[in-house]
PDB file of C-alpha atoms and ligand atoms in Angstrom:
ATOM      1  CA  MET N  17      -0.032  -0.021  -0.022  1.00  0.00           C
ATOM      2  CA  ASP N  18       1.376   3.416  -0.938  1.00  0.00           C
ATOM      3  CA  LEU N  19       0.671   5.785   1.972  1.00  0.00           C
ATOM      4  CA  GLN N  20       1.051   8.805  -0.352  1.00  0.00           C
ATOM      5  CA  LEU N  21       3.236  10.732   2.072  1.00  0.00           C
ATOM      6  CA  GLN N  22       5.726  12.128  -0.462  1.00  0.00           C
ATOM      7  CA  GLY N  23       6.089  15.894  -0.158  1.00  0.00           C
ATOM      8  CA  LYS N  24       4.465  16.074   3.321  1.00  0.00           C
ATOM      9  CA  LEU N  25       6.384  17.727   6.151  1.00  0.00           C
ATOM     10  CA  ALA N  26       5.881  15.867   9.469  1.00  0.00           C
ATOM     11  CA  LEU N  27       6.933  16.796  12.988  1.00  0.00           C
ATOM     12  CA  VAL N  28       7.125  14.003  15.560  1.00  0.00           C
ATOM     13  CA  SER N  29       7.768  15.466  19.091  1.00  0.00           C
ATOM     14  CA  GLY N  30      10.109  13.453  21.311  1.00  0.00           C
ATOM     15  CA  SER N  31      11.359  11.205  18.529  1.00  0.00           C
ATOM     16  CA  THR N  32      14.985  10.409  19.366  1.00  0.00           C
ATOM     17  CA  ALA N  33      13.817   7.156  21.044  1.00  0.00           C
ATOM     18  CA  GLY N  34      11.006   4.840  21.702  1.00  0.00           C
ATOM     19  CA  ILE N  35       7.604   5.079  19.976  1.00  0.00           C
ATOM     20  CA  GLY N  36       8.418   8.553  18.564  1.00  0.00           C
ATOM     21  CA  TYR N  37      11.577   7.278  16.905  1.00  0.00           C
ATOM     22  CA  ALA N  38       9.666   4.382  15.281  1.00  0.00           C
ATOM     23  CA  ILE N  39       7.030   6.834  14.021  1.00  0.00           C
ATOM     24  CA  ALA N  40       9.569   9.263  12.602  1.00  0.00           C
ATOM     25  CA  ARG N  41      11.453   6.361  10.875  1.00  0.00           C
ATOM     26  CA  THR N  42       8.268   4.895   9.356  1.00  0.00           C
ATOM     27  CA  LEU N  43       7.035   8.274   8.055  1.00  0.00           C
ATOM     28  CA  ALA N  44      10.518   8.880   6.503  1.00  0.00           C
ATOM     29  CA  GLN N  45      10.443   5.425   4.986  1.00  0.00           C
ATOM     30  CA  GLU N  46       7.100   6.211   3.442  1.00  0.00           C
ATOM     31  CA  GLY N  47       8.462   9.374   1.775  1.00  0.00           C
ATOM     32  CA  ALA N  48       7.526  12.199   4.237  1.00  0.00           C
ATOM     33  CA  ARG N  49      10.108  14.827   5.259  1.00  0.00           C
ATOM     34  CA  VAL N  50      10.443  14.290   8.966  1.00  0.00           C
ATOM     35  CA  ILE N  51      11.509  16.630  11.676  1.00  0.00           C
ATOM     36  CA  VAL N  52      13.047  14.604  14.513  1.00  0.00           C
ATOM     37  CA  ASN N  53      12.928  16.239  17.925  1.00  0.00           C
ATOM     38  CA  GLY N  54      14.488  15.602  21.341  1.00  0.00           C
ATOM     39  CA  ARG N  55      16.035  17.823  23.964  1.00  0.00           C
ATOM     40  CA  SER N  56      19.687  17.221  23.361  1.00  0.00           C
ATOM     41  CA  GLN N  57      21.469  18.076  20.136  1.00  0.00           C
ATOM     42  CA  ALA N  58      23.585  14.937  20.324  1.00  0.00           C
ATOM     43  CA  ALA N  59      20.560  12.663  20.616  1.00  0.00           C
ATOM     44  CA  VAL N  60      18.887  14.395  17.738  1.00  0.00           C
ATOM     45  CA  ASP N  61      21.918  14.199  15.531  1.00  0.00           C
ATOM     46  CA  GLU N  62      22.304  10.488  16.240  1.00  0.00           C
ATOM     47  CA  ALA N  63      18.638   9.724  15.573  1.00  0.00           C
ATOM     48  CA  VAL N  64      18.629  11.788  12.308  1.00  0.00           C
ATOM     49  CA  GLU N  65      21.761   9.944  11.101  1.00  0.00           C
ATOM     50  CA  ARG N  66      20.254   6.547  11.881  1.00  0.00           C
ATOM     51  CA  ILE N  67      16.905   7.214  10.243  1.00  0.00           C
ATOM     52  CA  ARG N  68      18.762   8.600   7.133  1.00  0.00           C
ATOM     53  CA  THR N  69      20.875   5.446   6.971  1.00  0.00           C
ATOM     54  CA  GLU N  70      17.991   3.100   7.539  1.00  0.00           C
ATOM     55  CA  THR N  71      15.487   4.720   5.163  1.00  0.00           C
ATOM     56  CA  GLN N  72      17.443   6.948   2.766  1.00  0.00           C
ATOM     57  CA  GLY N  73      14.675   9.415   3.578  1.00  0.00           C
ATOM     58  CA  GLN N  74      14.665  13.180   4.155  1.00  0.00           C
ATOM     59  CA  VAL N  75      15.219  13.792   7.795  1.00  0.00           C
ATOM     60  CA  LEU N  76      15.675  17.095   9.603  1.00  0.00           C
ATOM     61  CA  GLY N  77      16.615  17.534  13.233  1.00  0.00           C
ATOM     62  CA  HIS N  78      15.449  20.125  15.792  1.00  0.00           C
ATOM     63  CA  ALA N  79      16.686  19.973  19.316  1.00  0.00           C
ATOM     64  CA  ALA N  80      14.296  21.672  21.793  1.00  0.00           C
ATOM     65  CA  ASP N  81      12.253  21.102  24.886  1.00  0.00           C
ATOM     66  CA  LEU N  82       8.829  21.205  23.291  1.00  0.00           C
ATOM     67  CA  SER N  83       7.017  21.482  26.659  1.00  0.00           C
ATOM     68  CA  ARG N  84       8.145  25.180  26.478  1.00  0.00           C
ATOM     69  CA  ALA N  85       6.043  27.691  24.661  1.00  0.00           C
ATOM     70  CA  ASP N  86       9.025  29.737  23.242  1.00  0.00           C
ATOM     71  CA  ALA N  87      10.696  26.522  21.917  1.00  0.00           C
ATOM     72  CA  ALA N  88       7.466  25.381  20.212  1.00  0.00           C
ATOM     73  CA  GLU N  89       7.050  28.758  18.561  1.00  0.00           C
ATOM     74  CA  GLU N  90      10.667  28.798  17.408  1.00  0.00           C
ATOM     75  CA  LEU N  91      10.332  25.282  15.871  1.00  0.00           C
ATOM     76  CA  VAL N  92       7.221  26.204  13.814  1.00  0.00           C
ATOM     77  CA  ARG N  93       8.851  29.478  12.785  1.00  0.00           C
ATOM     78  CA  ARG N  94      11.987  27.577  11.558  1.00  0.00           C
ATOM     79  CA  HIS N  95      10.021  24.854   9.743  1.00  0.00           C
ATOM     80  CA  PRO N  96       7.013  26.347   7.982  1.00  0.00           C
ATOM     81  CA  GLY N  97       4.639  24.027   6.178  1.00  0.00           C
ATOM     82  CA  ILE N  98       4.091  21.306   8.792  1.00  0.00           C
ATOM     83  CA  GLY N  99       1.209  19.160   7.430  1.00  0.00           C
ATOM     84  CA  ILE N 100       1.485  16.258   9.852  1.00  0.00           C
ATOM     85  CA  LEU N 101       1.884  16.787  13.541  1.00  0.00           C
ATOM     86  CA  VAL N 102       2.399  13.784  15.887  1.00  0.00           C
ATOM     87  CA  ASN N 103       2.300  14.815  19.534  1.00  0.00           C
ATOM     88  CA  ASN N 104       4.215  11.909  20.908  1.00  0.00           C
ATOM     89  CA  LEU N 105       6.231  13.594  23.644  1.00  0.00           C
ATOM     90  CA  GLY N 106       5.159  12.352  27.067  1.00  0.00           C
ATOM     91  CA  ILE N 107       6.534  11.502  30.502  1.00  0.00           C
ATOM     92  CA  PHE N 108       5.424   8.932  33.125  1.00  0.00           C
ATOM     93  CA  GLU N 109       6.430   8.218  36.693  1.00  0.00           C
ATOM     94  CA  ALA N 110       4.914   5.677  39.204  1.00  0.00           C
ATOM     95  CA  LYS N 111       3.890   7.515  42.377  1.00  0.00           C
ATOM     96  CA  ALA N 112       1.211   6.892  44.995  1.00  0.00           C
ATOM     97  CA  PHE N 113      -1.677   9.347  44.763  1.00  0.00           C
ATOM     98  CA  GLU N 114      -0.985  10.899  48.177  1.00  0.00           C
ATOM     99  CA  ASP N 115       2.605  11.586  47.126  1.00  0.00           C
ATOM    100  CA  ILE N 116       1.791  13.525  43.964  1.00  0.00           C
ATOM    101  CA  PRO N 117       2.215  17.229  44.791  1.00  0.00           C
ATOM    102  CA  ASP N 118       0.585  20.099  42.849  1.00  0.00           C
ATOM    103  CA  GLU N 119       3.841  20.750  41.085  1.00  0.00           C
ATOM    104  CA  ASP N 120       3.913  17.243  39.598  1.00  0.00           C
ATOM    105  CA  TRP N 121       0.207  17.558  38.476  1.00  0.00           C
ATOM    106  CA  LEU N 122       1.073  20.896  36.776  1.00  0.00           C
ATOM    107  CA  ARG N 123       4.328  19.448  35.124  1.00  0.00           C
ATOM    108  CA  PHE N 124       2.520  16.443  33.829  1.00  0.00           C
ATOM    109  CA  PHE N 125      -0.194  18.641  32.383  1.00  0.00           C
ATOM    110  CA  ASP N 126       2.419  20.977  30.819  1.00  0.00           C
ATOM    111  CA  VAL N 127       4.440  18.287  29.220  1.00  0.00           C
ATOM    112  CA  ASN N 128       1.769  15.704  28.288  1.00  0.00           C
ATOM    113  CA  VAL N 129      -1.182  17.926  27.295  1.00  0.00           C
ATOM    114  CA  LEU N 130      -0.288  21.539  26.801  1.00  0.00           C
ATOM    115  CA  SER N 131       2.814  20.848  24.656  1.00  0.00           C
ATOM    116  CA  GLY N 132       0.480  19.150  22.060  1.00  0.00           C
ATOM    117  CA  VAL N 133      -2.275  21.707  22.380  1.00  0.00           C
ATOM    118  CA  ARG N 134       0.237  24.445  21.774  1.00  0.00           C
ATOM    119  CA  LEU N 135       1.836  22.816  18.759  1.00  0.00           C
ATOM    120  CA  ALA N 136      -1.619  22.079  17.337  1.00  0.00           C
ATOM    121  CA  ARG N 137      -2.546  25.718  17.691  1.00  0.00           C
ATOM    122  CA  LEU N 138       0.661  26.817  16.036  1.00  0.00           C
ATOM    123  CA  VAL N 139       0.299  24.534  12.908  1.00  0.00           C
ATOM    124  CA  LEU N 140      -3.450  24.932  12.383  1.00  0.00           C
ATOM    125  CA  PRO N 141      -3.432  28.182  10.415  1.00  0.00           C
ATOM    126  CA  GLN N 142      -1.158  26.644   7.763  1.00  0.00           C
ATOM    127  CA  MET N 143      -3.233  23.471   7.644  1.00  0.00           C
ATOM    128  CA  LYS N 144      -6.391  25.547   7.266  1.00  0.00           C
ATOM    129  CA  ARG N 145      -4.736  27.458   4.354  1.00  0.00           C
ATOM    130  CA  GLU N 146      -3.902  24.158   2.643  1.00  0.00           C
ATOM    131  CA  ASN N 147      -7.199  22.633   3.651  1.00  0.00           C
ATOM    132  CA  TRP N 148      -5.148  19.507   4.681  1.00  0.00           C
ATOM    133  CA  GLY N 149      -3.552  18.325   7.798  1.00  0.00           C
ATOM    134  CA  ARG N 150      -3.119  15.411  10.206  1.00  0.00           C
ATOM    135  CA  ILE N 151      -2.808  15.859  13.936  1.00  0.00           C
ATOM    136  CA  VAL N 152      -2.297  12.731  16.077  1.00  0.00           C
ATOM    137  CA  PHE N 153      -2.065  12.695  19.865  1.00  0.00           C
ATOM    138  CA  ILE N 154      -0.250   9.695  21.306  1.00  0.00           C
ATOM    139  CA  SER N 155      -2.410   8.927  24.275  1.00  0.00           C
ATOM    140  CA  SER N 156      -2.454   5.603  26.119  1.00  0.00           C
ATOM    141  CA  GLU N 157      -4.647   2.765  27.307  1.00  0.00           C
ATOM    142  CA  SER N 158      -4.030   4.441  30.634  1.00  0.00           C
ATOM    143  CA  ALA N 159      -6.456   7.071  29.484  1.00  0.00           C
ATOM    144  CA  VAL N 160      -9.341   4.687  29.954  1.00  0.00           C
ATOM    145  CA  GLN N 161      -7.904   2.382  32.563  1.00  0.00           C
ATOM    146  CA  ILE N 162      -6.389   4.919  34.972  1.00  0.00           C
ATOM    147  CA  PRO N 163      -3.364   3.257  36.578  1.00  0.00           C
ATOM    148  CA  THR N 164      -3.565   3.501  40.351  1.00  0.00           C
ATOM    149  CA  GLU N 165       0.264   3.814  40.459  1.00  0.00           C
ATOM    150  CA  MET N 166       0.189   6.989  38.403  1.00  0.00           C
ATOM    151  CA  VAL N 167      -3.229   8.663  38.430  1.00  0.00           C
ATOM    152  CA  HIS N 168      -1.739  11.958  37.247  1.00  0.00           C
ATOM    153  CA  TYR N 169      -0.360  10.348  34.101  1.00  0.00           C
ATOM    154  CA  GLY N 170      -3.613   8.616  33.313  1.00  0.00           C
ATOM    155  CA  VAL N 171      -5.547  11.889  33.672  1.00  0.00           C
ATOM    156  CA  THR N 172      -3.285  13.670  31.192  1.00  0.00           C
ATOM    157  CA  LYS N 173      -3.822  10.825  28.692  1.00  0.00           C
ATOM    158  CA  THR N 174      -7.611  11.122  29.087  1.00  0.00           C
ATOM    159  CA  ALA N 175      -7.249  14.905  28.485  1.00  0.00           C
ATOM    160  CA  GLN N 176      -5.440  14.234  25.238  1.00  0.00           C
ATOM    161  CA  ILE N 177      -8.420  12.191  23.943  1.00  0.00           C
ATOM    162  CA  ALA N 178     -10.776  15.021  24.883  1.00  0.00           C
ATOM    163  CA  VAL N 179      -8.535  17.615  23.156  1.00  0.00           C
ATOM    164  CA  ALA N 180      -8.267  15.555  19.991  1.00  0.00           C
ATOM    165  CA  ARG N 181     -12.068  15.029  19.812  1.00  0.00           C
ATOM    166  CA  GLY N 182     -12.808  18.654  20.552  1.00  0.00           C
ATOM    167  CA  LEU N 183     -10.254  19.902  17.912  1.00  0.00           C
ATOM    168  CA  ALA N 184     -11.557  17.403  15.328  1.00  0.00           C
ATOM    169  CA  GLU N 185     -15.053  18.871  15.882  1.00  0.00           C
ATOM    170  CA  SER N 186     -13.732  22.417  15.541  1.00  0.00           C
ATOM    171  CA  VAL N 187     -12.306  21.650  12.048  1.00  0.00           C
ATOM    172  CA  ALA N 188     -15.340  19.623  10.837  1.00  0.00           C
ATOM    173  CA  GLY N 189     -15.847  19.731   7.138  1.00  0.00           C
ATOM    174  CA  THR N 190     -12.216  20.461   6.298  1.00  0.00           C
ATOM    175  CA  GLY N 191      -9.432  18.251   5.011  1.00  0.00           C
ATOM    176  CA  ILE N 192      -7.793  18.236   8.496  1.00  0.00           C
ATOM    177  CA  THR N 193      -8.262  15.170  10.617  1.00  0.00           C
ATOM    178  CA  VAL N 194      -7.467  14.886  14.450  1.00  0.00           C
ATOM    179  CA  ASN N 195      -7.233  11.617  16.224  1.00  0.00           C
ATOM    180  CA  SER N 196      -5.711  10.082  19.306  1.00  0.00           C
ATOM    181  CA  VAL N 197      -3.885   6.744  19.297  1.00  0.00           C
ATOM    182  CA  LEU N 198      -3.852   4.615  22.464  1.00  0.00           C
ATOM    183  CA  PRO N 199      -0.889   2.222  22.694  1.00  0.00           C
ATOM    184  CA  GLY N 200      -0.888  -0.416  25.310  1.00  0.00           C
ATOM    185  CA  PRO N 201       2.321  -1.497  27.176  1.00  0.00           C
ATOM    186  CA  THR N 202       5.051  -0.998  24.633  1.00  0.00           C
ATOM    187  CA  LYS N 203       8.711  -1.800  24.808  1.00  0.00           C
ATOM    188  CA  SER N 204      10.031   1.699  24.182  1.00  0.00           C
ATOM    189  CA  ARG N 205      13.401   2.857  25.560  1.00  0.00           C
ATOM    190  CA  GLY N 206      11.750   4.180  28.634  1.00  0.00           C
ATOM    191  CA  VAL N 207       9.728   1.108  29.408  1.00  0.00           C
ATOM    192  CA  GLY N 208      12.583  -1.293  28.309  1.00  0.00           C
ATOM    193  CA  ASP N 209      15.031   0.418  30.682  1.00  0.00           C
ATOM    194  CA  PHE N 210      12.462   0.254  33.526  1.00  0.00           C
ATOM    195  CA  VAL N 211      11.807  -3.485  33.054  1.00  0.00           C
ATOM    196  CA  GLU N 212      15.484  -4.312  32.612  1.00  0.00           C
ATOM    197  CA  GLY N 213      16.286  -2.485  35.822  1.00  0.00           C
ATOM    198  CA  MET N 214      13.608  -4.534  37.671  1.00  0.00           C
ATOM    199  CA  ALA N 215      15.029  -7.747  36.133  1.00  0.00           C
ATOM    200  CA  ARG N 216      18.590  -6.909  37.230  1.00  0.00           C
ATOM    201  CA  SER N 217      17.620  -5.922  40.739  1.00  0.00           C
ATOM    202  CA  SER N 218      15.625  -9.109  41.296  1.00  0.00           C
ATOM    203  CA  ASP N 219      18.051 -11.400  39.508  1.00  0.00           C
ATOM    204  CA  ARG N 220      15.520 -12.402  36.894  1.00  0.00           C
ATOM    205  CA  SER N 221      15.417 -12.316  33.100  1.00  0.00           C
ATOM    206  CA  PHE N 222      13.555  -9.692  31.090  1.00  0.00           C
ATOM    207  CA  ALA N 223      11.160 -12.440  29.942  1.00  0.00           C
ATOM    208  CA  GLN N 224      10.351 -13.458  33.503  1.00  0.00           C
ATOM    209  CA  VAL N 225       9.588  -9.928  34.567  1.00  0.00           C
ATOM    210  CA  GLU N 226       7.492  -9.388  31.384  1.00  0.00           C
ATOM    211  CA  ALA N 227       5.530 -12.686  32.036  1.00  0.00           C
ATOM    212  CA  GLU N 228       4.827 -11.556  35.671  1.00  0.00           C
ATOM    213  CA  PHE N 229       3.799  -8.078  34.547  1.00  0.00           C
ATOM    214  CA  PHE N 230       1.162  -9.454  32.151  1.00  0.00           C
ATOM    215  CA  ASP N 231       0.030 -11.991  34.705  1.00  0.00           C
ATOM    216  CA  LYS N 232      -0.454  -9.601  37.675  1.00  0.00           C
ATOM    217  CA  VAL N 233      -0.441  -6.015  36.482  1.00  0.00           C
ATOM    218  CA  ARG N 234      -1.992  -6.142  32.943  1.00  0.00           C
ATOM    219  CA  PRO N 235      -3.875  -9.531  32.949  1.00  0.00           C
ATOM    220  CA  THR N 236      -6.340  -8.342  30.381  1.00  0.00           C
ATOM    221  CA  SER N 237      -3.740  -8.090  27.603  1.00  0.00           C
ATOM    222  CA  LEU N 238      -4.636 -10.440  24.741  1.00  0.00           C
ATOM    223  CA  ILE N 239      -1.137 -10.481  23.278  1.00  0.00           C
ATOM    224  CA  ARG N 240       0.467 -11.097  26.695  1.00  0.00           C
ATOM    225  CA  ARG N 241       3.646  -9.262  25.769  1.00  0.00           C
ATOM    226  CA  PHE N 242       4.940  -5.757  25.251  1.00  0.00           C
ATOM    227  CA  ALA N 243       4.156  -4.396  21.808  1.00  0.00           C
ATOM    228  CA  ALA N 244       7.108  -3.253  19.716  1.00  0.00           C
ATOM    229  CA  PRO N 245       7.285   0.533  18.934  1.00  0.00           C
ATOM    230  CA  GLN N 246       6.989  -0.430  15.261  1.00  0.00           C
ATOM    231  CA  GLU N 247       3.540  -1.951  15.883  1.00  0.00           C
ATOM    232  CA  VAL N 248       2.337   1.442  17.170  1.00  0.00           C
ATOM    233  CA  ALA N 249       4.160   3.383  14.383  1.00  0.00           C
ATOM    234  CA  SER N 250       2.406   1.388  11.626  1.00  0.00           C
ATOM    235  CA  LEU N 251      -1.006   2.531  12.826  1.00  0.00           C
ATOM    236  CA  VAL N 252       0.191   6.110  13.261  1.00  0.00           C
ATOM    237  CA  ALA N 253       1.636   6.194   9.741  1.00  0.00           C
ATOM    238  CA  TYR N 254      -1.683   5.107   8.334  1.00  0.00           C
ATOM    239  CA  VAL N 255      -3.638   7.672  10.328  1.00  0.00           C
ATOM    240  CA  ALA N 256      -1.215  10.381   9.164  1.00  0.00           C
ATOM    241  CA  SER N 257      -1.609   9.479   5.478  1.00  0.00           C
ATOM    242  CA  PRO N 258      -4.059  10.924   2.983  1.00  0.00           C
ATOM    243  CA  LEU N 259      -5.685   7.432   2.848  1.00  0.00           C
ATOM    244  CA  ALA N 260      -7.102   7.873   6.374  1.00  0.00           C
ATOM    245  CA  SER N 261      -9.295  10.762   5.280  1.00  0.00           C
ATOM    246  CA  ALA N 262     -12.505   9.327   6.835  1.00  0.00           C
ATOM    247  CA  THR N 263     -10.882   8.633  10.218  1.00  0.00           C
ATOM    248  CA  THR N 264     -11.197  11.698  12.478  1.00  0.00           C
ATOM    249  CA  GLY N 265     -12.313  12.472  16.031  1.00  0.00           C
ATOM    250  CA  ALA N 266     -11.441   8.866  16.925  1.00  0.00           C
ATOM    251  CA  ALA N 267      -9.580   7.198  19.755  1.00  0.00           C
ATOM    252  CA  LEU N 268      -7.721   4.438  18.014  1.00  0.00           C
ATOM    253  CA  ARG N 269      -6.326   1.518  20.047  1.00  0.00           C
ATOM    254  CA  VAL N 270      -3.141  -0.367  19.430  1.00  0.00           C
ATOM    255  CA  ASP N 271      -3.131  -1.808  22.929  1.00  0.00           C
ATOM    256  CA  GLY N 272      -2.794  -5.504  22.474  1.00  0.00           C
ATOM    257  CA  GLY N 273      -6.458  -5.815  23.575  1.00  0.00           C
ATOM    258  CA  VAL N 274      -5.656  -4.713  27.101  1.00  0.00           C
ATOM    259  CA  VAL N 275      -8.711  -2.499  27.251  1.00  0.00           C
ATOM    260  CA  LYS N 276     -11.530  -4.874  28.099  1.00  0.00           C
ATOM    261  CA  SER N 277     -14.064  -3.377  25.694  1.00  0.00           C
ATOM    262  CA  ALA N 278     -14.817  -4.282  22.100  1.00  0.00           C
ATOM    263  CA  PHE N 279     -15.876  -0.710  21.315  1.00  0.00           C
TER     264      PHE N 279
HETATM  265  P1  NAD I   9      10.406   7.219  25.801  1.00  0.00           P
HETATM  266  O1  NAD I   9      10.727   7.745  27.138  1.00  0.00           O
HETATM  267  O2  NAD I   9      10.991   5.897  25.326  1.00  0.00           O
HETATM  268  O3  NAD I   9      10.822   8.321  24.681  1.00  0.00           O
HETATM  269  C1  NAD I   9      10.345   9.656  24.802  1.00  0.00           C
HETATM  270  C2  NAD I   9      11.077  10.553  23.913  1.00  0.00           C
HETATM  271  O4  NAD I   9      10.698  11.895  24.239  1.00  0.00           O
HETATM  272  C3  NAD I   9      12.618  10.506  24.011  1.00  0.00           C
HETATM  273  O5  NAD I   9      13.178  10.698  22.784  1.00  0.00           O
HETATM  274  C4  NAD I   9      12.959  11.743  24.998  1.00  0.00           C
HETATM  275  O6  NAD I   9      14.184  12.247  24.862  1.00  0.00           O
HETATM  276  C5  NAD I   9      11.826  12.704  24.416  1.00  0.00           C
HETATM  277  N1  NAD I   9      11.478  13.710  25.307  1.00  0.00           N
HETATM  278  C6  NAD I   9      11.065  13.687  26.657  1.00  0.00           C
HETATM  279  N2  NAD I   9      10.741  14.818  27.169  1.00  0.00           N
HETATM  280  C7  NAD I   9      10.942  15.764  26.152  1.00  0.00           C
HETATM  281  C8  NAD I   9      10.739  17.202  25.987  1.00  0.00           C
HETATM  282  N3  NAD I   9      10.282  17.909  27.041  1.00  0.00           N
HETATM  283  N4  NAD I   9      10.991  17.763  24.768  1.00  0.00           N
HETATM  284  C9  NAD I   9      11.367  16.988  23.700  1.00  0.00           C
HETATM  285  N5  NAD I   9      11.612  15.688  23.757  1.00  0.00           N
HETATM  286  C10 NAD I   9      11.377  15.071  24.950  1.00  0.00           C
HETATM  287  O7  NAD I   9       8.844   7.329  25.620  1.00  0.00           O
HETATM  288  P2  NAD I   9       7.808   6.221  24.981  1.00  0.00           P
HETATM  289  O8  NAD I   9       7.548   5.119  26.001  1.00  0.00           O
HETATM  290  O9  NAD I   9       8.220   5.944  23.590  1.00  0.00           O
HETATM  291  O10 NAD I   9       6.462   7.153  24.981  1.00  0.00           O
HETATM  292  C11 NAD I   9       6.114   7.921  23.862  1.00  0.00           C
HETATM  293  C12 NAD I   9       4.623   8.291  24.051  1.00  0.00           C
HETATM  294  O11 NAD I   9       3.875   7.111  24.058  1.00  0.00           O
HETATM  295  C13 NAD I   9       4.345   9.025  25.356  1.00  0.00           C
HETATM  296  O12 NAD I   9       3.382  10.076  25.132  1.00  0.00           O
HETATM  297  C14 NAD I   9       3.686   7.993  26.268  1.00  0.00           C
HETATM  298  O13 NAD I   9       2.754   8.512  27.161  1.00  0.00           O
HETATM  299  C15 NAD I   9       2.975   7.132  25.153  1.00  0.00           C
HETATM  300  N6  NAD I   9       2.684   5.745  25.607  1.00  0.00           N
HETATM  301  C16 NAD I   9       3.783   4.902  25.903  1.00  0.00           C
HETATM  302  C17 NAD I   9       3.503   3.603  26.306  1.00  0.00           C
HETATM  303  C18 NAD I   9       4.581   2.595  26.576  1.00  0.00           C
HETATM  304  O14 NAD I   9       4.293   1.515  27.154  1.00  0.00           O
HETATM  305  N7  NAD I   9       5.820   2.836  26.252  1.00  0.00           N
HETATM  306  C19 NAD I   9       2.145   3.125  26.368  1.00  0.00           C
HETATM  307  C20 NAD I   9       1.190   4.027  26.071  1.00  0.00           C
HETATM  308  C21 NAD I   9       1.481   5.318  25.688  1.00  0.00           C
END
């Protein structure tokens, strides 16, 4: 299937590793020009080089902390014509509800929600002029099954779904689509490091910790394993393509069946 992404300019926030990296690589492979973003110049340079080598695609780098308003404005000024925006950037941290202070709630809202809201606001005028655009918020299954070990994270992921739906309704009747994508447990760099750390500290293998996680913590998973970032990226690349023109305002799951609902 040709995803018809040639000539499109895509920004994937937080794409030097994990799910964002896989999305950036897939979009580049499919012919889009892709802006790779992370906070450190060295990490961005390395990711750009790797994606260029792996795909022979057109890859640009932009190092910036996109949870900051001035950084988001500067990126959009420097790279006019963004037609595909993937709001992937996101942080998580396990913490008991009573231990989450106001500052953490506000930081999680800033990084996980407001960064994407702001970028969407900045790229919308251009998308409206072109009457074409794709905005994808990378939410999570945690949006609908709020994890007790990180309620603040779950709430930000629910908020992203609401923002995506509201924004989709606000551009109804145009060629712009807005969707959220809900991955389940995925072996990104962040999650992989976390599980490997647990394995090392308890003298077990990664596979043993993974099996226990799906047995005790996510027993509703139907695939009973972590998804690979590429499995998420494949769905996102389709949603970002002109072929997905009738998919908008949706919360799309690539969660290995962990959400116990058929709808
Ligand atoms: P990750 O930690 O592996 O990678 C995150 C990337 O974002 C890195 O490149 C990091 O450098 C970059 N980053 C972090 N803060 C940044 C900032 N302020 N500015 C710019 N870049 C920044 O993350 P991941 O697990 O791949 O998660 C990506 C998204 O997917 C997140 O929104 C997360 O909530 C969501 N998600 C992940 C999982 C999972 O199991 N991994 C499941 C559901 C949803």
